[in-house]
Amino acid sequence: KTVKAVSIKSVNERLDVTLEVAALNDGVVVTASGTAQSVDEVSKAVTVIDAQQIELRDEYSVLETLRAAPGVRVVQQGGPGAFASLRIRGLRSFDTGVLVDGLRFRDAADTQGSANGFINELNVVSLERIEVLRGSGSSLYGSNAIGGVVNVVTDSGGGRMRGQAQLEGGGRGLFRGRGAVAGGARDGRLFYSAGLSQLNVTGGVDGDDRTRQTGLQGLLGYHFTPNVTMSGRVYANDAFAALNETPAAAPGFAPPPSGALVRAIPLDRDEQRRVEAAGVPL
């Protein structure tokens, strides 16, 4: 830093001083309180993973990005496309709330209200940051957030037009492509962002674990007045998985010949009731 002394010899003397504008980089969090707060103002344990960190790590999915967050455990039963669960501070997987742009993301068919059925398909498309709240967030997000909250914030657009593209490949038949664009127009009134990603694995761990995932993210909005804004968002994903696993044979089990049909015999109803009532193993 350069420090210069300024002195004025008389009362009527005028001196013009040009000051340089310094940039200020401050993280903003909305998950902990529902309104925008700086990281220093948040009283809860929060980790913010911004777009620059995600780009430097070159992660293809949100789950892979969360592996480095403190207090977060990611459990995945295989490679890409395999079932996965997310746990914060050792609590159950359905005690973690997952949000996309502040909106609840969950599997409608899950009786516990978790996002485990789809969280393994939540890929990096066009993200601004990921906020991880460790500790109860039930006061804002309900009983499914007593362990913590993960909020995936997509690119909010605005500013100068910008974009990026990425292509990469690797072993086990891995291919990944991603493109994103964002910006604004009409003196900042119009803002937009869009992204498309493709993950394709043709080999996998054992050479026969195929998966394909396509993600799309889009945002379009307009500021009519400082207090009136209309916007629309879309976050879509299409996935295909053909995973396999060899079952462990029970002791003394003789497998049928290759190509033979195995007749399925339903369990007797009395046996079903006995198992359900007393928990007796078959």
Coordinates of C-alpha atoms in Angstrom, one line a residue, residues 4-269:
K4 CA 0.7 9.9 0.8
A5 CA 0.5 12.9 3.1
V6 CA -1.9 15.7 2.0
S7 CA -1.5 19.2 3.4
I8 CA -3.5 22.4 2.8
K9 CA -1.7 25.7 3.3
S10 CA -4.7 28.0 3.4
V11 CA -8.4 27.8 4.1
N12 CA -9.5 28.8 0.6
E13 CA -7.2 26.3 -1.1
R14 CA -8.9 23.4 -3.0
L15 CA -7.3 20.0 -3.6
D16 CA -8.8 17.3 -5.7
V17 CA -8.0 13.8 -4.6
T18 CA -8.7 10.7 -6.7
L19 CA -9.5 7.6 -4.8
E20 CA -9.3 4.1 -6.2
V21 CA -12.2 1.7 -5.7
A22 CA -11.2 -1.5 -4.1
A23 CA -13.0 -4.8 -4.7
L24 CA -14.8 -6.5 -1.8
N25 CA -15.4 -10.2 -1.9
D26 CA -18.0 -11.3 0.7
G27 CA -20.0 -14.5 0.8
V28 CA -23.8 -14.3 1.1
V29 CA -26.0 -17.0 2.7
V30 CA -29.8 -17.3 2.5
T31 CA -30.3 -20.9 3.9
A32 CA -29.7 -20.1 7.6
S33 CA -32.3 -17.3 7.9
G34 CA -34.4 -17.2 4.6
T35 CA -33.0 -13.8 3.9
A36 CA -29.6 -12.8 2.5
Q37 CA -26.9 -12.6 5.2
S38 CA -23.1 -12.4 5.0
V39 CA -21.2 -15.3 6.3
D40 CA -20.0 -13.3 9.3
E41 CA -23.6 -12.5 10.3
V42 CA -24.8 -16.1 10.4
S43 CA -24.8 -17.6 13.9
K44 CA -25.1 -21.3 12.7
A45 CA -22.4 -23.5 11.3
V46 CA -22.5 -22.9 7.5
T47 CA -20.2 -23.9 4.7
V48 CA -20.4 -22.1 1.3
I49 CA -18.9 -23.8 -1.8
D50 CA -18.9 -21.2 -4.5
A51 CA -18.7 -21.7 -8.3
Q52 CA -14.9 -21.0 -8.4
Q53 CA -14.2 -23.8 -5.9
I54 CA -16.5 -26.2 -7.8
E55 CA -14.7 -25.3 -11.1
L56 CA -11.2 -25.8 -9.5
R57 CA -12.2 -29.2 -8.1
D58 CA -13.8 -30.2 -11.5
E59 CA -16.6 -32.1 -9.8
Y60 CA -19.3 -33.6 -12.0
S61 CA -22.0 -33.9 -9.4
V62 CA -23.3 -32.1 -6.3
L63 CA -22.6 -35.2 -4.2
E64 CA -18.9 -35.2 -5.2
T65 CA -18.7 -31.6 -4.3
L66 CA -20.2 -32.2 -0.8
R67 CA -17.7 -34.9 0.1
A68 CA -15.2 -32.2 1.2
A69 CA -17.7 -30.3 3.4
P70 CA -17.1 -30.8 7.1
G71 CA -19.8 -32.7 9.0
V72 CA -21.2 -34.2 5.8
R73 CA -21.1 -37.9 4.9
V74 CA -21.8 -39.1 1.4
V75 CA -22.6 -42.8 1.0
Q76 CA -22.7 -44.2 -2.6
Q77 CA -23.1 -47.9 -3.4
G78 CA -20.9 -47.9 -6.5
G79 CA -19.9 -45.5 -9.2
P80 CA -22.0 -42.9 -11.1
G81 CA -25.7 -43.7 -11.2
A82 CA -25.6 -46.0 -8.1
F83 CA -27.9 -45.3 -5.2
A84 CA -26.6 -42.7 -2.8
S85 CA -27.5 -41.0 0.5
L86 CA -26.5 -37.9 2.3
R87 CA -26.0 -37.5 6.1
I88 CA -25.1 -34.5 8.1
R89 CA -23.7 -34.8 11.6
G90 CA -24.4 -38.5 11.7
L91 CA -28.2 -38.3 11.6
R92 CA -30.4 -40.3 9.3
S93 CA -30.4 -39.6 5.6
F94 CA -34.0 -38.3 5.6
D95 CA -33.1 -35.8 8.3
T96 CA -31.2 -33.7 5.7
G97 CA -33.2 -31.2 3.7
V98 CA -32.2 -30.7 0.1
L99 CA -33.2 -27.5 -1.7
V100 CA -32.7 -26.1 -5.2
D101 CA -32.8 -22.3 -5.2
G102 CA -34.6 -22.4 -1.9
L103 CA -37.3 -24.8 -3.0
R104 CA -37.7 -28.3 -1.5
F105 CA -36.3 -31.1 -3.6
R106 CA -37.5 -34.6 -2.7
D107 CA -38.7 -37.9 -4.0
A108 CA -42.5 -37.9 -4.0
A109 CA -42.5 -41.7 -3.7
D110 CA -40.2 -41.7 -0.6
T111 CA -42.3 -42.3 2.6
Q112 CA -39.7 -40.4 4.6
G113 CA -39.7 -37.4 2.4
S114 CA -36.0 -37.6 1.5
A115 CA -34.2 -36.9 -1.8
N116 CA -32.2 -40.1 -1.8
G117 CA -33.9 -41.5 -4.9
F118 CA -32.7 -38.6 -7.1
I119 CA -29.8 -37.0 -5.3
N120 CA -27.2 -39.2 -7.1
E121 CA -28.5 -37.6 -10.4
L122 CA -28.1 -34.0 -9.2
N123 CA -25.2 -32.9 -11.4
V124 CA -23.3 -29.7 -11.7
V125 CA -24.9 -27.7 -14.6
S126 CA -24.7 -24.0 -14.0
L127 CA -24.2 -23.3 -10.2
E128 CA -23.5 -20.2 -8.3
R129 CA -22.8 -21.8 -5.0
I130 CA -23.8 -24.6 -2.6
E131 CA -24.8 -23.7 0.9
V132 CA -24.5 -26.4 3.6
L133 CA -26.2 -25.7 7.0
R134 CA -25.0 -28.0 9.7
G135 CA -27.5 -28.3 12.5
S136 CA -31.2 -28.1 12.8
G137 CA -33.0 -26.0 10.1
S138 CA -36.5 -27.3 11.1
S139 CA -37.8 -23.8 12.1
L140 CA -37.6 -22.8 8.4
Y141 CA -37.7 -26.1 6.4
G142 CA -39.7 -28.6 8.5
S143 CA -39.0 -31.8 10.4
N144 CA -37.0 -33.3 7.5
A145 CA -34.2 -30.7 8.2
I146 CA -33.2 -31.5 11.8
G147 CA -29.8 -32.7 10.7
G148 CA -29.0 -29.9 8.3
V149 CA -29.8 -28.4 4.9
V150 CA -28.1 -28.4 1.6
N151 CA -29.2 -25.6 -0.7
V152 CA -28.1 -25.8 -4.4
V153 CA -28.2 -22.2 -5.8
T154 CA -28.1 -21.9 -9.6
D155 CA -26.6 -19.0 -11.5
S156 CA -28.8 -15.9 -10.9
G157 CA -27.8 -14.3 -14.2
G158 CA -27.4 -10.5 -14.7
G159 CA -24.3 -8.5 -15.5
R160 CA -22.2 -8.9 -18.6
M161 CA -22.7 -11.9 -20.9
R162 CA -20.5 -14.7 -19.9
G163 CA -20.2 -18.4 -20.7
Q164 CA -18.1 -21.5 -20.4
A165 CA -17.8 -24.9 -22.1
Q166 CA -16.1 -28.1 -21.0
L167 CA -15.4 -31.5 -22.5
E168 CA -13.5 -34.3 -20.8
G169 CA -13.1 -38.0 -21.0
G170 CA -11.4 -40.7 -19.0
G171 CA -11.1 -44.4 -18.2
R172 CA -14.0 -46.8 -17.8
G173 CA -15.8 -45.2 -20.8
L174 CA -16.3 -41.9 -19.0
F175 CA -17.4 -38.8 -21.1
R176 CA -18.6 -35.5 -19.7
G177 CA -19.7 -32.3 -21.5
R178 CA -21.0 -29.1 -20.0
G179 CA -21.9 -25.7 -21.3
A180 CA -23.4 -22.6 -19.6
V181 CA -24.2 -19.0 -20.4
A182 CA -25.5 -16.1 -18.3
G183 CA -26.0 -12.4 -18.5
G184 CA -28.4 -9.5 -18.6
A185 CA -29.9 -6.8 -20.9
R186 CA -32.0 -3.7 -20.9
D187 CA -29.9 -1.9 -18.3
G188 CA -30.0 -4.9 -16.0
R189 CA -33.7 -5.3 -16.0
L190 CA -33.6 -8.6 -18.0
F191 CA -31.5 -11.4 -16.5
Y192 CA -31.0 -14.9 -17.7
S193 CA -28.9 -18.0 -17.3
A194 CA -28.9 -21.5 -18.9
G195 CA -26.8 -24.6 -18.7
L196 CA -26.7 -28.1 -20.2
S197 CA -24.6 -31.1 -19.0
Q198 CA -24.1 -34.6 -20.2
L199 CA -22.5 -37.5 -18.3
N200 CA -22.0 -40.8 -20.1
V201 CA -20.3 -43.9 -18.7
T202 CA -20.2 -46.9 -21.0
G203 CA -18.0 -49.2 -19.0
G204 CA -18.0 -48.5 -15.3
V205 CA -16.3 -50.4 -12.5
D206 CA -16.7 -53.9 -13.9
G207 CA -17.0 -53.0 -17.5
D208 CA -20.8 -53.4 -17.6
D209 CA -22.1 -50.6 -15.4
R210 CA -23.6 -48.2 -17.9
T211 CA -25.2 -44.9 -17.0
R212 CA -26.2 -41.7 -18.8
Q213 CA -27.4 -38.5 -17.2
T214 CA -28.5 -35.3 -19.0
G215 CA -29.1 -32.1 -16.9
L216 CA -30.7 -28.8 -17.9
Q217 CA -31.0 -25.6 -16.0
G218 CA -32.6 -22.3 -17.1
L219 CA -33.6 -19.0 -15.6
L220 CA -35.3 -16.0 -17.2
G221 CA -36.5 -12.9 -15.3
Y222 CA -37.4 -9.2 -15.6
H223 CA -37.3 -6.4 -13.1
F224 CA -40.4 -4.3 -13.8
T225 CA -39.7 -2.0 -10.8
P226 CA -37.3 -2.2 -7.8
N227 CA -40.0 -4.1 -5.9
V228 CA -41.7 -6.1 -8.7
T229 CA -39.8 -8.9 -10.4
M230 CA -41.1 -11.8 -12.5
S231 CA -39.0 -14.9 -13.2
G232 CA -39.2 -18.5 -14.2
R233 CA -36.8 -21.3 -13.5
V234 CA -36.4 -24.8 -14.7
Y235 CA -34.1 -27.6 -13.5
A236 CA -34.6 -30.9 -15.3
N237 CA -32.7 -34.2 -15.5
D238 CA -33.0 -37.4 -17.5
A239 CA -31.1 -40.5 -16.3
F240 CA -30.5 -44.0 -17.5
A241 CA -28.7 -46.7 -15.4
A242 CA -27.9 -50.3 -16.1
L243 CA -26.0 -51.4 -13.1
N244 CA -25.4 -54.9 -12.0
E245 CA -24.2 -56.8 -8.9
T246 CA -23.6 -60.5 -8.3
P247 CA -25.7 -61.7 -5.4
A248 CA -24.0 -63.7 -2.6
A249 CA -25.2 -67.3 -2.6
A250 CA -26.4 -68.8 0.6
P251 CA -24.5 -71.8 2.1
G252 CA -25.5 -75.0 0.4
F253 CA -27.3 -73.3 -2.4
A254 CA -27.1 -75.0 -5.8
P255 CA -27.6 -72.4 -8.6
P256 CA -29.8 -73.6 -11.5
P257 CA -28.1 -74.3 -14.9
S258 CA -27.5 -71.4 -17.1
G259 CA -30.6 -70.4 -19.1
A260 CA -33.0 -72.5 -16.9
L261 CA -36.2 -70.9 -15.6
V262 CA -36.7 -70.7 -11.9
R263 CA -40.3 -71.1 -10.8
A264 CA -41.4 -68.5 -8.2
I265 CA -43.5 -70.0 -5.4
P266 CA -45.3 -67.5 -3.2
L267 CA -44.9 -67.7 0.5
D268 CA -47.8 -69.1 2.4
R269 CA -50.0 -66.4 4.0

